[in-house]
Amino acid sequence: MMKMLKSKVLFLVGMVALLWGVEIADTLSHHLLDNLGAIRPRTQIGLAQIFSAPFLHLGWQHLIGNTLALIPLGALMLVQRAFVPVMLISIVVGGLGTWAFSTSASLGFSGVLFGFMGFLLARGIYTRKPLAIAISLITFSYFSGIVWAGLIPQAGISWSGHFWGFVGGVLAAKQLKAPRRDDI
């Protein structure tokens, strides 16, 4: 049990370190990575950028905000044993939705974070298991304001990425195989 907890903590620390390492590299390159990696709507290259954009941020404030949300959401996702699959589904659904419907370039991990929120909120509904319901309620009470604020169109904020990431998380909650009885 302790070994599993340690590996989950190390995974989350590694994910945060990856995002910070990419931002350090981006800063050292004078933001060349941001320019090359953002999702550019309805362009051929924009499709490939779906997979790079989540790992790039528009500066340190953007990264700090996403890190502060990633730590609790990531921990809850690791409890649900769904971090990686939901991250990938949110990247694909959120990226494709942003590519197809956004009006401006987009980058940042917040689409994945909204996917995590969508997953955590919907998981309790779909599984009806006590721990999943408790996590849904915690997620709702702690993050509901962020969800609504992030889905309202605002200048400089990729509400499209947030919306489609959230949709990806809800779809993941519905589609992913229910956890074993001893998981939740």
PDB file of C-alpha atoms in Angstrom, residues 12-168:
ATOM      1  CA  LEU A  12       2.368  13.464  -9.867  1.00  0.00           C
ATOM      2  CA  VAL A  13       5.656  15.153  -8.937  1.00  0.00           C
ATOM      3  CA  GLY A  14       7.097  13.947 -12.256  1.00  0.00           C
ATOM      4  CA  MET A  15       4.143  15.389 -14.173  1.00  0.00           C
ATOM      5  CA  VAL A  16       4.565  18.761 -12.480  1.00  0.00           C
ATOM      6  CA  ALA A  17       8.334  18.623 -13.129  1.00  0.00           C
ATOM      7  CA  LEU A  18       7.680  17.870 -16.812  1.00  0.00           C
ATOM      8  CA  LEU A  19       5.423  20.916 -17.189  1.00  0.00           C
ATOM      9  CA  TRP A  20       7.909  23.146 -15.368  1.00  0.00           C
ATOM     10  CA  GLY A  21      10.833  21.761 -17.374  1.00  0.00           C
ATOM     11  CA  VAL A  22       9.048  22.520 -20.629  1.00  0.00           C
ATOM     12  CA  GLU A  23       8.341  26.076 -19.442  1.00  0.00           C
ATOM     13  CA  ILE A  24      12.006  26.538 -18.502  1.00  0.00           C
ATOM     14  CA  ALA A  25      13.009  25.351 -21.988  1.00  0.00           C
ATOM     15  CA  ASP A  26      10.398  27.643 -23.536  1.00  0.00           C
ATOM     16  CA  THR A  27      11.651  30.628 -21.547  1.00  0.00           C
ATOM     17  CA  LEU A  28      15.254  29.895 -22.526  1.00  0.00           C
ATOM     18  CA  SER A  29      14.188  29.683 -26.181  1.00  0.00           C
ATOM     19  CA  HIS A  30      12.440  33.094 -25.926  1.00  0.00           C
ATOM     20  CA  HIS A  31       9.045  31.358 -26.231  1.00  0.00           C
ATOM     21  CA  LEU A  32       9.839  29.641 -29.492  1.00  0.00           C
ATOM     22  CA  LEU A  33       8.100  26.482 -28.220  1.00  0.00           C
ATOM     23  CA  ASP A  34       4.857  28.397 -27.564  1.00  0.00           C
ATOM     24  CA  ASN A  35       4.937  29.758 -31.093  1.00  0.00           C
ATOM     25  CA  LEU A  36       5.550  26.342 -32.607  1.00  0.00           C
ATOM     26  CA  GLY A  37       3.327  24.243 -30.345  1.00  0.00           C
ATOM     27  CA  ALA A  38       0.011  26.060 -29.854  1.00  0.00           C
ATOM     28  CA  ILE A  39      -3.113  24.622 -31.463  1.00  0.00           C
ATOM     29  CA  ARG A  40      -3.855  26.696 -34.532  1.00  0.00           C
ATOM     30  CA  PRO A  41      -7.552  26.219 -35.389  1.00  0.00           C
ATOM     31  CA  ARG A  42      -8.465  24.631 -38.692  1.00  0.00           C
ATOM     32  CA  THR A  43      -4.906  24.404 -39.995  1.00  0.00           C
ATOM     33  CA  GLN A  44      -3.145  21.233 -41.042  1.00  0.00           C
ATOM     34  CA  ILE A  45      -0.274  21.776 -38.618  1.00  0.00           C
ATOM     35  CA  GLY A  46      -2.800  22.545 -35.877  1.00  0.00           C
ATOM     36  CA  LEU A  47      -3.813  18.879 -35.781  1.00  0.00           C
ATOM     37  CA  ALA A  48      -0.280  17.795 -34.838  1.00  0.00           C
ATOM     38  CA  GLN A  49      -0.108  20.555 -32.234  1.00  0.00           C
ATOM     39  CA  ILE A  50      -3.007  18.994 -30.348  1.00  0.00           C
ATOM     40  CA  PHE A  51      -0.416  16.813 -28.620  1.00  0.00           C
ATOM     41  CA  SER A  52       2.146  19.540 -27.847  1.00  0.00           C
ATOM     42  CA  ALA A  53      -0.151  22.377 -26.760  1.00  0.00           C
ATOM     43  CA  PRO A  54      -1.170  20.952 -23.354  1.00  0.00           C
ATOM     44  CA  PHE A  55       2.432  20.902 -22.183  1.00  0.00           C
ATOM     45  CA  LEU A  56       3.118  24.556 -23.073  1.00  0.00           C
ATOM     46  CA  HIS A  57       2.059  27.643 -21.125  1.00  0.00           C
ATOM     47  CA  LEU A  58       1.880  31.377 -21.764  1.00  0.00           C
ATOM     48  CA  GLY A  59       4.346  32.219 -19.025  1.00  0.00           C
ATOM     49  CA  TRP A  60       4.868  31.459 -15.389  1.00  0.00           C
ATOM     50  CA  GLN A  61       1.523  32.784 -14.080  1.00  0.00           C
ATOM     51  CA  HIS A  62      -0.311  30.478 -16.462  1.00  0.00           C
ATOM     52  CA  LEU A  63       1.818  27.507 -15.375  1.00  0.00           C
ATOM     53  CA  ILE A  64       1.458  28.307 -11.661  1.00  0.00           C
ATOM     54  CA  GLY A  65      -2.339  28.458 -12.000  1.00  0.00           C
ATOM     55  CA  ASN A  66      -2.417  25.119 -13.787  1.00  0.00           C
ATOM     56  CA  THR A  67       0.010  23.561 -11.293  1.00  0.00           C
ATOM     57  CA  LEU A  68      -2.150  24.648  -8.338  1.00  0.00           C
ATOM     58  CA  ALA A  69      -5.125  22.899  -9.940  1.00  0.00           C
ATOM     59  CA  LEU A  70      -3.123  19.876 -11.130  1.00  0.00           C
ATOM     60  CA  ILE A  71      -1.945  18.871  -7.670  1.00  0.00           C
ATOM     61  CA  PRO A  72      -5.377  18.236  -6.087  1.00  0.00           C
ATOM     62  CA  LEU A  73      -7.045  17.115  -9.323  1.00  0.00           C
ATOM     63  CA  GLY A  74      -4.111  14.874 -10.201  1.00  0.00           C
ATOM     64  CA  ALA A  75      -4.214  13.298  -6.748  1.00  0.00           C
ATOM     65  CA  LEU A  76      -7.936  12.597  -7.111  1.00  0.00           C
ATOM     66  CA  MET A  77      -7.353  11.156 -10.588  1.00  0.00           C
ATOM     67  CA  LEU A  78      -4.647   8.875  -9.220  1.00  0.00           C
ATOM     68  CA  VAL A  79      -7.077   7.666  -6.520  1.00  0.00           C
ATOM     69  CA  GLN A  80      -9.495   6.850  -9.350  1.00  0.00           C
ATOM     70  CA  ARG A  81      -6.670   5.100 -11.268  1.00  0.00           C
ATOM     71  CA  ALA A  82      -7.574   7.081 -14.352  1.00  0.00           C
ATOM     72  CA  PHE A  83      -4.965   9.856 -14.708  1.00  0.00           C
ATOM     73  CA  VAL A  84      -3.297   8.737 -17.942  1.00  0.00           C
ATOM     74  CA  PRO A  85      -6.342   7.503 -19.891  1.00  0.00           C
ATOM     75  CA  VAL A  86      -8.411  10.572 -19.002  1.00  0.00           C
ATOM     76  CA  MET A  87      -5.461  12.851 -19.784  1.00  0.00           C
ATOM     77  CA  LEU A  88      -5.136  11.263 -23.238  1.00  0.00           C
ATOM     78  CA  ILE A  89      -8.879  11.356 -23.941  1.00  0.00           C
ATOM     79  CA  SER A  90      -9.045  14.984 -22.798  1.00  0.00           C
ATOM     80  CA  ILE A  91      -6.066  15.899 -24.979  1.00  0.00           C
ATOM     81  CA  VAL A  92      -7.676  14.327 -28.048  1.00  0.00           C
ATOM     82  CA  VAL A  93     -11.283  15.470 -27.509  1.00  0.00           C
ATOM     83  CA  GLY A  94     -10.254  18.866 -26.133  1.00  0.00           C
ATOM     84  CA  GLY A  95      -7.674  19.366 -28.854  1.00  0.00           C
ATOM     85  CA  LEU A  96      -9.970  18.364 -31.697  1.00  0.00           C
ATOM     86  CA  GLY A  97     -12.790  20.509 -30.328  1.00  0.00           C
ATOM     87  CA  THR A  98     -10.447  23.468 -29.951  1.00  0.00           C
ATOM     88  CA  TRP A  99      -8.995  22.899 -33.401  1.00  0.00           C
ATOM     89  CA  ALA A 100     -12.454  22.733 -34.968  1.00  0.00           C
ATOM     90  CA  PHE A 101     -14.301  25.468 -33.062  1.00  0.00           C
ATOM     91  CA  SER A 102     -11.872  27.936 -31.502  1.00  0.00           C
ATOM     92  CA  THR A 103     -11.194  31.308 -33.062  1.00  0.00           C
ATOM     93  CA  SER A 104      -7.642  31.718 -31.722  1.00  0.00           C
ATOM     94  CA  ALA A 105      -4.505  29.716 -30.943  1.00  0.00           C
ATOM     95  CA  SER A 106      -4.607  27.763 -27.701  1.00  0.00           C
ATOM     96  CA  LEU A 107      -2.178  26.086 -25.337  1.00  0.00           C
ATOM     97  CA  GLY A 108      -1.879  24.984 -21.717  1.00  0.00           C
ATOM     98  CA  PHE A 109      -2.778  22.066 -19.480  1.00  0.00           C
ATOM     99  CA  SER A 110      -6.110  23.559 -18.429  1.00  0.00           C
ATOM    100  CA  GLY A 111      -8.054  21.599 -21.065  1.00  0.00           C
ATOM    101  CA  VAL A 112      -6.776  18.417 -19.413  1.00  0.00           C
ATOM    102  CA  LEU A 113      -7.618  19.839 -15.979  1.00  0.00           C
ATOM    103  CA  PHE A 114     -11.166  20.525 -17.136  1.00  0.00           C
ATOM    104  CA  GLY A 115     -11.211  16.957 -18.453  1.00  0.00           C
ATOM    105  CA  PHE A 116     -10.224  15.761 -14.983  1.00  0.00           C
ATOM    106  CA  MET A 117     -13.022  17.850 -13.468  1.00  0.00           C
ATOM    107  CA  GLY A 118     -15.556  16.492 -15.952  1.00  0.00           C
ATOM    108  CA  PHE A 119     -14.415  12.945 -15.246  1.00  0.00           C
ATOM    109  CA  LEU A 120     -14.476  13.338 -11.471  1.00  0.00           C
ATOM    110  CA  LEU A 121     -17.902  14.976 -11.506  1.00  0.00           C
ATOM    111  CA  ALA A 122     -19.429  12.375 -13.829  1.00  0.00           C
ATOM    112  CA  ARG A 123     -17.684   9.292 -12.405  1.00  0.00           C
ATOM    113  CA  GLY A 124     -19.817   9.258  -9.251  1.00  0.00           C
ATOM    114  CA  ILE A 125     -22.967   9.442 -11.358  1.00  0.00           C
ATOM    115  CA  TYR A 126     -21.921   6.592 -13.636  1.00  0.00           C
ATOM    116  CA  THR A 127     -20.449   4.197 -11.060  1.00  0.00           C
ATOM    117  CA  ARG A 128     -22.662   5.000  -8.050  1.00  0.00           C
ATOM    118  CA  LYS A 129     -19.862   3.781  -5.811  1.00  0.00           C
ATOM    119  CA  PRO A 130     -19.473   5.572  -2.458  1.00  0.00           C
ATOM    120  CA  LEU A 131     -15.867   6.716  -2.964  1.00  0.00           C
ATOM    121  CA  ALA A 132     -16.547   7.930  -6.513  1.00  0.00           C
ATOM    122  CA  ILE A 133     -19.638   9.823  -5.298  1.00  0.00           C
ATOM    123  CA  ALA A 134     -17.618  11.375  -2.451  1.00  0.00           C
ATOM    124  CA  ILE A 135     -14.922  12.455  -4.916  1.00  0.00           C
ATOM    125  CA  SER A 136     -17.611  13.892  -7.225  1.00  0.00           C
ATOM    126  CA  LEU A 137     -19.006  15.934  -4.339  1.00  0.00           C
ATOM    127  CA  ILE A 138     -15.546  17.140  -3.288  1.00  0.00           C
ATOM    128  CA  THR A 139     -14.783  18.087  -6.885  1.00  0.00           C
ATOM    129  CA  PHE A 140     -18.088  19.918  -7.227  1.00  0.00           C
ATOM    130  CA  SER A 141     -17.706  21.849  -3.972  1.00  0.00           C
ATOM    131  CA  TYR A 142     -14.094  22.815  -4.615  1.00  0.00           C
ATOM    132  CA  PHE A 143     -14.024  23.350  -8.391  1.00  0.00           C
ATOM    133  CA  SER A 144     -17.569  24.273  -9.497  1.00  0.00           C
ATOM    134  CA  GLY A 145     -16.784  28.000  -9.572  1.00  0.00           C
ATOM    135  CA  ILE A 146     -13.705  27.357 -11.691  1.00  0.00           C
ATOM    136  CA  VAL A 147     -15.705  25.176 -14.074  1.00  0.00           C
ATOM    137  CA  TRP A 148     -18.337  27.854 -14.684  1.00  0.00           C
ATOM    138  CA  ALA A 149     -15.803  30.690 -14.891  1.00  0.00           C
ATOM    139  CA  GLY A 150     -13.613  28.707 -17.297  1.00  0.00           C
ATOM    140  CA  LEU A 151     -16.467  27.904 -19.643  1.00  0.00           C
ATOM    141  CA  ILE A 152     -17.579  31.514 -20.095  1.00  0.00           C
ATOM    142  CA  PRO A 153     -15.959  33.100 -23.154  1.00  0.00           C
ATOM    143  CA  GLN A 154     -13.351  35.676 -22.086  1.00  0.00           C
ATOM    144  CA  ALA A 155     -10.602  37.415 -24.033  1.00  0.00           C
ATOM    145  CA  GLY A 156      -7.282  35.611 -23.690  1.00  0.00           C
ATOM    146  CA  ILE A 157      -8.776  32.445 -22.183  1.00  0.00           C
ATOM    147  CA  SER A 158      -9.390  29.336 -24.260  1.00  0.00           C
ATOM    148  CA  TRP A 159     -12.920  28.621 -23.112  1.00  0.00           C
ATOM    149  CA  SER A 160     -13.174  26.289 -26.110  1.00  0.00           C
ATOM    150  CA  GLY A 161     -10.247  24.218 -24.798  1.00  0.00           C
ATOM    151  CA  HIS A 162     -11.840  24.156 -21.347  1.00  0.00           C
ATOM    152  CA  PHE A 163     -15.247  23.167 -22.712  1.00  0.00           C
ATOM    153  CA  TRP A 164     -13.994  20.397 -24.997  1.00  0.00           C
ATOM    154  CA  GLY A 165     -11.582  19.111 -22.344  1.00  0.00           C
ATOM    155  CA  PHE A 166     -14.528  18.915 -19.922  1.00  0.00           C
ATOM    156  CA  VAL A 167     -16.564  17.045 -22.549  1.00  0.00           C
ATOM    157  CA  GLY A 168     -13.631  14.648 -22.977  1.00  0.00           C
TER     158      GLY A 168
END
